[in-house]
CSV table of C-alpha atoms and ligand atoms in Angstrom, one decimal:
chain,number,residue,atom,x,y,z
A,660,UNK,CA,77.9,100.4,83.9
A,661,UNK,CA,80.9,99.0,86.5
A,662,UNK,CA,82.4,100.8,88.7
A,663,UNK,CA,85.6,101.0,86.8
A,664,UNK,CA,83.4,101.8,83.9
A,665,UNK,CA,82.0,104.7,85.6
A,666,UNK,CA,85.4,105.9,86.3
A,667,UNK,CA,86.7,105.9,83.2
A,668,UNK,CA,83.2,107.6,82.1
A,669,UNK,CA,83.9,110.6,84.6
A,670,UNK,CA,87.5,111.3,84.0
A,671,UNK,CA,86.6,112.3,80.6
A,672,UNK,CA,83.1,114.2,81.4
A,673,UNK,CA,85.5,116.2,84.1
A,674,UNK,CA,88.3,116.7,82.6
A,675,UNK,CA,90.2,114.6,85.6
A,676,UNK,CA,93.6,112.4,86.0
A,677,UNK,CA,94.0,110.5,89.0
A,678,UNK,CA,97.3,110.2,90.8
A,679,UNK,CA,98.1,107.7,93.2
A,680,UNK,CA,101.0,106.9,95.5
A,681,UNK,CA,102.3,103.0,95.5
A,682,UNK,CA,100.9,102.9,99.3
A,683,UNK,CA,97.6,103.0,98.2
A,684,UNK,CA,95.4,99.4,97.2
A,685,UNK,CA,96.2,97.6,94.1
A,686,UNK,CA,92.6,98.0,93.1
A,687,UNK,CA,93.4,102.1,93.0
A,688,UNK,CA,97.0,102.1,91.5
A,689,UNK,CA,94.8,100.2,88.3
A,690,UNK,CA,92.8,102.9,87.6
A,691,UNK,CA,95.2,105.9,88.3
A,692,UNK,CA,96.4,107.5,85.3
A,693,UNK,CA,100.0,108.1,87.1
A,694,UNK,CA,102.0,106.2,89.3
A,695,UNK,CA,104.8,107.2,91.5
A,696,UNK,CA,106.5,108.0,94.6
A,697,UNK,CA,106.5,111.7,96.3
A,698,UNK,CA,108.9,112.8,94.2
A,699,UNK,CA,106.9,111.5,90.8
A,700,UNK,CA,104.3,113.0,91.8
A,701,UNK,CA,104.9,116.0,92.7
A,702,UNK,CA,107.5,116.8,90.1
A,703,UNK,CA,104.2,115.7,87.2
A,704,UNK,CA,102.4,117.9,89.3
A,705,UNK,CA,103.6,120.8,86.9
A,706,UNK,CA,103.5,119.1,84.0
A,707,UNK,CA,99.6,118.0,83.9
A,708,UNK,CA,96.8,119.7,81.6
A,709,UNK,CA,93.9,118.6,82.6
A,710,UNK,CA,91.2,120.8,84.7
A,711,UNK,CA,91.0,118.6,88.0
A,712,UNK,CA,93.5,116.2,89.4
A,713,UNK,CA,91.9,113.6,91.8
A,714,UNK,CA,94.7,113.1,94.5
A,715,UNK,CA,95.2,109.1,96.1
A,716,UNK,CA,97.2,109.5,98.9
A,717,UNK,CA,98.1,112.0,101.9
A,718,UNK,CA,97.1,115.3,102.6
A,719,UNK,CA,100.3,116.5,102.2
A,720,UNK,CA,101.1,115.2,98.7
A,721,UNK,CA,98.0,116.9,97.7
A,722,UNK,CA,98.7,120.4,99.2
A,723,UNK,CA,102.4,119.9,97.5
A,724,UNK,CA,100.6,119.6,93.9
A,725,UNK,CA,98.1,122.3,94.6
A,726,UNK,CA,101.2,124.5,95.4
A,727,UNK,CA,102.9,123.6,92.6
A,728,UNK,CA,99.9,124.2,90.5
A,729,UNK,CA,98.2,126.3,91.7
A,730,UNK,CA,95.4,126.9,88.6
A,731,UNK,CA,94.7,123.6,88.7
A,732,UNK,CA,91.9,121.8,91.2
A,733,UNK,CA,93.1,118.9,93.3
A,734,UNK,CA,90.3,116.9,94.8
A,735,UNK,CA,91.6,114.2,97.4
A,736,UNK,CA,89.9,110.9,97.2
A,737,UNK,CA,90.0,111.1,100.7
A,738,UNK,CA,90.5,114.2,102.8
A,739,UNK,CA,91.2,112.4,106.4
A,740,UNK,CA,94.3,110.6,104.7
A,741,UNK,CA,96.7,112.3,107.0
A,742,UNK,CA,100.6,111.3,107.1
A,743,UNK,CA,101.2,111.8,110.7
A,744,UNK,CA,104.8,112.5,110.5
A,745,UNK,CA,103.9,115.7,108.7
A,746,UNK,CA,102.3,117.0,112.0
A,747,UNK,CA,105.7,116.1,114.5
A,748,UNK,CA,107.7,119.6,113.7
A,749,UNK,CA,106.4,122.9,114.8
A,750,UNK,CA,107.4,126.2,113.7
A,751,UNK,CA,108.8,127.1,117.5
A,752,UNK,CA,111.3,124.4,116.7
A,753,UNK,CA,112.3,125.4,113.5
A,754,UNK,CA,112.7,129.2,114.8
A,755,UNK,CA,114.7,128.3,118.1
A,756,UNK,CA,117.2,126.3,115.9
A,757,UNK,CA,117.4,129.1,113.0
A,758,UNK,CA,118.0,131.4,116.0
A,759,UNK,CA,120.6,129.5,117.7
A,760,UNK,CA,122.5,128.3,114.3
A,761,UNK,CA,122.1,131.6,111.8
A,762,UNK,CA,123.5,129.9,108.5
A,763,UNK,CA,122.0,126.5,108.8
A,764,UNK,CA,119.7,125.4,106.3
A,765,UNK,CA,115.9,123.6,107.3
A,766,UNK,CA,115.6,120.5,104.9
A,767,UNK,CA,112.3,119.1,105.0
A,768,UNK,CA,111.0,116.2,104.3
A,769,UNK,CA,108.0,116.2,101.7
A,770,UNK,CA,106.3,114.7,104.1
A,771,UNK,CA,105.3,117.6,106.2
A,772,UNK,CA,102.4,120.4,106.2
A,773,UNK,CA,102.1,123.5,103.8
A,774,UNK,CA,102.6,125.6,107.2
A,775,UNK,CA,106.5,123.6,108.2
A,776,UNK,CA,107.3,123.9,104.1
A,777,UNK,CA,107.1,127.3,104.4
A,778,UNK,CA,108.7,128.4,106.9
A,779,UNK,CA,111.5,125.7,105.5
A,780,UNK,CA,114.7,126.7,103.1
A,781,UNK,CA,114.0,123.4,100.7
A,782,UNK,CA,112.1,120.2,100.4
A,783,UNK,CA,113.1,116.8,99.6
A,784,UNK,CA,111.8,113.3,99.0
A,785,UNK,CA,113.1,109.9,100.2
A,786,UNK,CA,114.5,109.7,96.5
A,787,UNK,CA,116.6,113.2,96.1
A,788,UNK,CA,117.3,114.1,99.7
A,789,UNK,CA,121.1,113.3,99.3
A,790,UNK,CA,121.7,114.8,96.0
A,791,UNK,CA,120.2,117.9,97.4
A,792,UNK,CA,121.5,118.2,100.5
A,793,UNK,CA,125.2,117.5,98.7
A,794,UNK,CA,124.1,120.6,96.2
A,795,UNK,CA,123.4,122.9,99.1
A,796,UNK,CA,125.9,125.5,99.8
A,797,UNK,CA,125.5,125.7,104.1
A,798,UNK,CA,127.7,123.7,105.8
A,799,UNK,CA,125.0,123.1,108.7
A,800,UNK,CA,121.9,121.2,108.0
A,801,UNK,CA,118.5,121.1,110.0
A,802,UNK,CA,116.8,118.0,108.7
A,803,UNK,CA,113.2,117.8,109.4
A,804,UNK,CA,110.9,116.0,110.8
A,805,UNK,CA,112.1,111.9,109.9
A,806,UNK,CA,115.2,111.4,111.9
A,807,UNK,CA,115.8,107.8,110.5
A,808,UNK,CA,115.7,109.7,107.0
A,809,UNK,CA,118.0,112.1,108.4
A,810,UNK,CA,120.3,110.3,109.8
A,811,UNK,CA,120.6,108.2,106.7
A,812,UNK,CA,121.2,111.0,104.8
A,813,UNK,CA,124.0,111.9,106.9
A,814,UNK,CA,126.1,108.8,106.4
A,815,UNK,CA,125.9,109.8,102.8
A,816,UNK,CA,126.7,113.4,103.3
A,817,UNK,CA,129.3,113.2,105.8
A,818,UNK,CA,131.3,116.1,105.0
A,819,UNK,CA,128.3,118.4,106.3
A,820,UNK,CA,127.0,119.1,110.1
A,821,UNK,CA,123.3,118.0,110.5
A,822,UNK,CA,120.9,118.8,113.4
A,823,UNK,CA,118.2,116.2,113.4
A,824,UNK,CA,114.7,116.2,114.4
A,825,UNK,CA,113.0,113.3,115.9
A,826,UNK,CA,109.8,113.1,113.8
A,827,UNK,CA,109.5,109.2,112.8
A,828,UNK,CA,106.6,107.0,110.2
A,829,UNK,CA,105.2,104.5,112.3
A,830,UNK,CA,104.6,101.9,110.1
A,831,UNK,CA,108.5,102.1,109.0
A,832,UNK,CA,109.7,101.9,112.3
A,833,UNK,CA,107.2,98.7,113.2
A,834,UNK,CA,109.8,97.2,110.7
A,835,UNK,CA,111.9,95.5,113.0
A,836,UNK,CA,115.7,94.0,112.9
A,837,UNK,CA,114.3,90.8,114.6
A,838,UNK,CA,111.3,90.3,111.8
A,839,UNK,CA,113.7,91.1,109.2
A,840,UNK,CA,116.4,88.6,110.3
A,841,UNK,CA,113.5,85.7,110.7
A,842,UNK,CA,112.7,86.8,107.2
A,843,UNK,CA,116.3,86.8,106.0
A,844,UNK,CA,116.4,82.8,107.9
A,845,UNK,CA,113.2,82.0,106.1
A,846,UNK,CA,114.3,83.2,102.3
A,847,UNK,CA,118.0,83.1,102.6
A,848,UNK,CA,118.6,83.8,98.7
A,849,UNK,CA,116.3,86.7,99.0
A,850,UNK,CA,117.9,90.2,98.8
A,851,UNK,CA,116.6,93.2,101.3
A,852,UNK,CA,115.0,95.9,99.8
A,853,UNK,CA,114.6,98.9,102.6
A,854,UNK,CA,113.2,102.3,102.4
A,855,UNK,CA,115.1,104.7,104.6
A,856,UNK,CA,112.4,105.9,106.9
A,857,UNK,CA,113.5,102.5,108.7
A,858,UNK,CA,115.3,103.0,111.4
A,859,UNK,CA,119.2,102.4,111.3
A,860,UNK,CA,119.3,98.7,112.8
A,861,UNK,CA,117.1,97.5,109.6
A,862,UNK,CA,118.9,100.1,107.0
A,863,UNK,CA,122.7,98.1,108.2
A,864,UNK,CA,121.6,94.5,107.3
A,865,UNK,CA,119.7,95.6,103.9
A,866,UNK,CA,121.3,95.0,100.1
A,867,UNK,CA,119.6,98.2,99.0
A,868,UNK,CA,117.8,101.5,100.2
A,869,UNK,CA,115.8,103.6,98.1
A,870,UNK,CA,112.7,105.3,97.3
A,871,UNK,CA,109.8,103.3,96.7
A,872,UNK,CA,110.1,103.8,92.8
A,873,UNK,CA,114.4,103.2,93.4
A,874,UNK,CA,113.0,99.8,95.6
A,875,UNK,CA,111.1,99.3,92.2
A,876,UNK,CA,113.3,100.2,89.7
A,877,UNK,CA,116.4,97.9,91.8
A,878,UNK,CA,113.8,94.9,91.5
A,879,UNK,CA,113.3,94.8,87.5
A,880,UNK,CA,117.2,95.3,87.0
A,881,UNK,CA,118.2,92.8,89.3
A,882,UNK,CA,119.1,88.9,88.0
A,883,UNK,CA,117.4,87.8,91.4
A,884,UNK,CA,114.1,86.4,92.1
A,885,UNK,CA,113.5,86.8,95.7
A,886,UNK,CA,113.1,90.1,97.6
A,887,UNK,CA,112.4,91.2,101.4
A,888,UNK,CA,110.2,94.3,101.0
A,889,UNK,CA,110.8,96.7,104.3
A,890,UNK,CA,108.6,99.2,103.3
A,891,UNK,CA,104.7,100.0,103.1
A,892,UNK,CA,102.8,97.0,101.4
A,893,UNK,CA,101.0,98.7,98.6
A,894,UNK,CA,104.8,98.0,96.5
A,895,UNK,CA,104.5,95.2,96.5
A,896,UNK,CA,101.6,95.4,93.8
A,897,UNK,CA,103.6,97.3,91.3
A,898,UNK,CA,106.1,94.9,92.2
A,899,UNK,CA,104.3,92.1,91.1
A,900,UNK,CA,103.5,93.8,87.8
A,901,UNK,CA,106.3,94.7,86.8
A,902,UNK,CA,108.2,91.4,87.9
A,903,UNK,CA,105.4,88.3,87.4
A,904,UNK,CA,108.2,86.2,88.1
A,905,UNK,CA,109.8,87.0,91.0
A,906,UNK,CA,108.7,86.7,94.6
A,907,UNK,CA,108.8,89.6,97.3
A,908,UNK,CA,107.8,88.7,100.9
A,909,UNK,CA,106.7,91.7,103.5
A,910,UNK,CA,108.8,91.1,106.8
A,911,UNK,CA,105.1,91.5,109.2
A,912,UNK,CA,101.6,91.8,107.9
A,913,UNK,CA,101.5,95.1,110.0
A,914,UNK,CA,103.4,97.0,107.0
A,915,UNK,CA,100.1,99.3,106.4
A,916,UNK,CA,100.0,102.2,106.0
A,917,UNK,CA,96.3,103.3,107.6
A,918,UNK,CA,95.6,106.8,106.0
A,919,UNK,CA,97.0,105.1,102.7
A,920,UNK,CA,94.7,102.5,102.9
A,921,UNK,CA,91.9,104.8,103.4
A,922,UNK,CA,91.7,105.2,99.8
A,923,UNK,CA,88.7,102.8,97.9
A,924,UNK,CA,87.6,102.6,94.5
A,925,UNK,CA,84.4,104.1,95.8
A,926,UNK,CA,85.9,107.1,97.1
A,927,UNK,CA,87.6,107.6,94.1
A,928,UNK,CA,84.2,107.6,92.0
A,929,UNK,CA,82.4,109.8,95.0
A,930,UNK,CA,85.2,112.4,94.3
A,931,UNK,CA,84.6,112.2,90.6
A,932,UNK,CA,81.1,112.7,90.8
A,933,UNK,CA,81.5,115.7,93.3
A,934,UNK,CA,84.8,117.4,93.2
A,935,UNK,CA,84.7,117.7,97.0
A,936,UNK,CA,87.5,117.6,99.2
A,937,UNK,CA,89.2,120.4,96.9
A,938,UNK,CA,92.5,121.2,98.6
A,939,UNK,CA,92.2,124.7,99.1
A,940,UNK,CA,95.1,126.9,101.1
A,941,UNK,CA,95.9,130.4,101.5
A,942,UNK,CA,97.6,132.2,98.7
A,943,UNK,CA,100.3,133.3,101.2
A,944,UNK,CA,101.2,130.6,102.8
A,945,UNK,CA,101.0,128.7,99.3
A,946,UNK,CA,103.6,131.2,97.7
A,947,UNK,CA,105.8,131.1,100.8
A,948,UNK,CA,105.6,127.2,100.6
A,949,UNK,CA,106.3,127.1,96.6
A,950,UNK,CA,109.3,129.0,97.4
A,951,UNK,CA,111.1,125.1,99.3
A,952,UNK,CA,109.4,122.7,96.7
A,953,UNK,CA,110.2,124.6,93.5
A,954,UNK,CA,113.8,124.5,94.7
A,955,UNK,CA,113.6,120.8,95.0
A,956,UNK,CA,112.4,120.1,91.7
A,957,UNK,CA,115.1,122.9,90.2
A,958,UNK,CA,118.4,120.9,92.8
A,959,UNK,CA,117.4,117.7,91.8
A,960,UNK,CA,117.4,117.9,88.1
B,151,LIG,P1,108.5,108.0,98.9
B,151,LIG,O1,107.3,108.2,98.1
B,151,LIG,O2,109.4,109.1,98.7
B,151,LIG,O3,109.2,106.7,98.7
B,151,LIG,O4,108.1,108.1,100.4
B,151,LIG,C1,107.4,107.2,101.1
B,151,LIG,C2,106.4,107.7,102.0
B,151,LIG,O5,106.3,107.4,103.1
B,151,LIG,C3,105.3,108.5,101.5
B,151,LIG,O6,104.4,108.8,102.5
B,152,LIG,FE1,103.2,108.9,106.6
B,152,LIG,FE2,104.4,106.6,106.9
B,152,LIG,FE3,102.0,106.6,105.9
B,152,LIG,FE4,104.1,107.5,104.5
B,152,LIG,S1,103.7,105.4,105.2
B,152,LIG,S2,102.1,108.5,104.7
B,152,LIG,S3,105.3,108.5,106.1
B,152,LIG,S4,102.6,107.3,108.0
């Protein structure tokens, strides 16, 4: 029996689906039984029957479906898949600017640790961040920890006051102005497709920003062919599935997201076969950090 065989074998015997971000490999999005971005995810999260759900992608995005499921086992393919970002905020921060600002509101990025979500007022993605922070009822916004998402947010939301933070994802802010210009000079009919953890310089000479499922979805309804992906790589294979006629071009070959990438077809059949690397996390902190992410999912309906 293959390896993809085998797979296929073992989700069955144990009762497993496998989710995967689009930042993992090709090879993984393939077998996973769901697709999506943070917000996808997280939002089937609740919606899933089977016994074990083997996570491909970041340690975070695991903890959020384990919080929002919390019956339910979530095995990561790969526990060392780490998003850094969701280390840069502490909870000193978070308390100093509560303290100093009593009726602002912390708005945190998904991409952060059980721990920052809950000591946090509500979560959002890349993909519902504006529509939330619109919905919210304080005037004074503490978005957390991506400042480029933050400050994108805020040219949206201009009617409310924002504190920002100055957390960043490296591999969004490699994306350069220069790169994307010599990309623009190389495919001059090709749109730019941006995700808005880039920082402000890229997001200003970009046709679109979105999500990567809204950097998806603006592909397939477009009557272009040609696209400059500024985001992680990994897109570009649903991309290419979804469009088998059109062409998308990464700006550098350094769009890679390491702790995404971490994730192999063998890891995936290791967790299978084991069930290891069960996100586990105290009931506490998991119903204080529910509290942020289940008003997400109910604000951005
Ligand atoms: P989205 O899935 O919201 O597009 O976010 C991208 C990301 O960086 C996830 O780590
Ligand atoms: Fe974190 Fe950036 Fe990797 Fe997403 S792409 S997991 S934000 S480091």
């Amino acid at each position: 029996m293959n390896q993809i065989e085998e797979i296929k074998r073992l989700k069955e015997e144990k009762d497993a689906v496998i989710l995967a971000h689009y930042y993992v490999e090709g090879k993984v999005q393939e077998i996973a039984d769901y697709v999506g971005d943070s917000y996808a995810l997280s939002k089937l999260a609740t919606t899933l029957s089977a016994k074990n759900i083997i996570f491909c992608g970041v340690k975070f995005m695991g903890e959020s479906a384990k919080i929002l499921n919390a019956q339910k086992n979530v095995v990561m393919a790969d526990d060392s898949a780490d998003c850094p970002m969701a280390h840069m905020v502490d909870i000193e921060t978070i308390e100093k600017v509560r303290s100093e600002n009593p009726d602002v509101c912390v708005v945190c990025y998904v991409n952060s640790t059980a721990e920052i979500k809950s000591h946090s007022d509500v979560c959002v993605t890349s993909s519902n961040a504006i529509r939330i922070v619109k919905a919210l009822p304080n005037q004074k916004i503490f978005f957390i920890p991506d400042n480029n998402l933050g400050h994108y947010v805020s040219t949206k939301v201009p009617e409310k006051d924002f504190i920002f933070h100055d957390g960043f994802c490296h591999v969004h802010k490699s994306i350069n102005k220069e790169s994307v210009l010599a990309a623009k000079k190389e495919h001059p009919d090709a749109l730019v497709l941006t995700h808005p953890e880039c920082t402000f310089d890229v997001l200003e000479i970009s046709d679109f920003i979105g999500s990567t499922s809204e950097i998806i979805d603006y592909a397939v309804a477009s009557e272009k062919n040609n696209f400059i992906i500024c985001t992680e790589m990994g897109v570009i294979y649903e991309l290419g599935q979804k469009n088998p006629d059109k062409k998308f071009y990464p700006v550098s070959p350094n769009q890679l997201c390491p702790d995404m990438k971490r994730i192999t077809l063998d890891k995936v059949l290791t967790a299978l076969k084991t069930l290891d690397h069960e996100v586990t996390l105290d009931d506490g902190l998991a119903s204080k950090a529910n509290i942020p992410l289940s008003r997400m999912l109910e604000l951005a309906k």
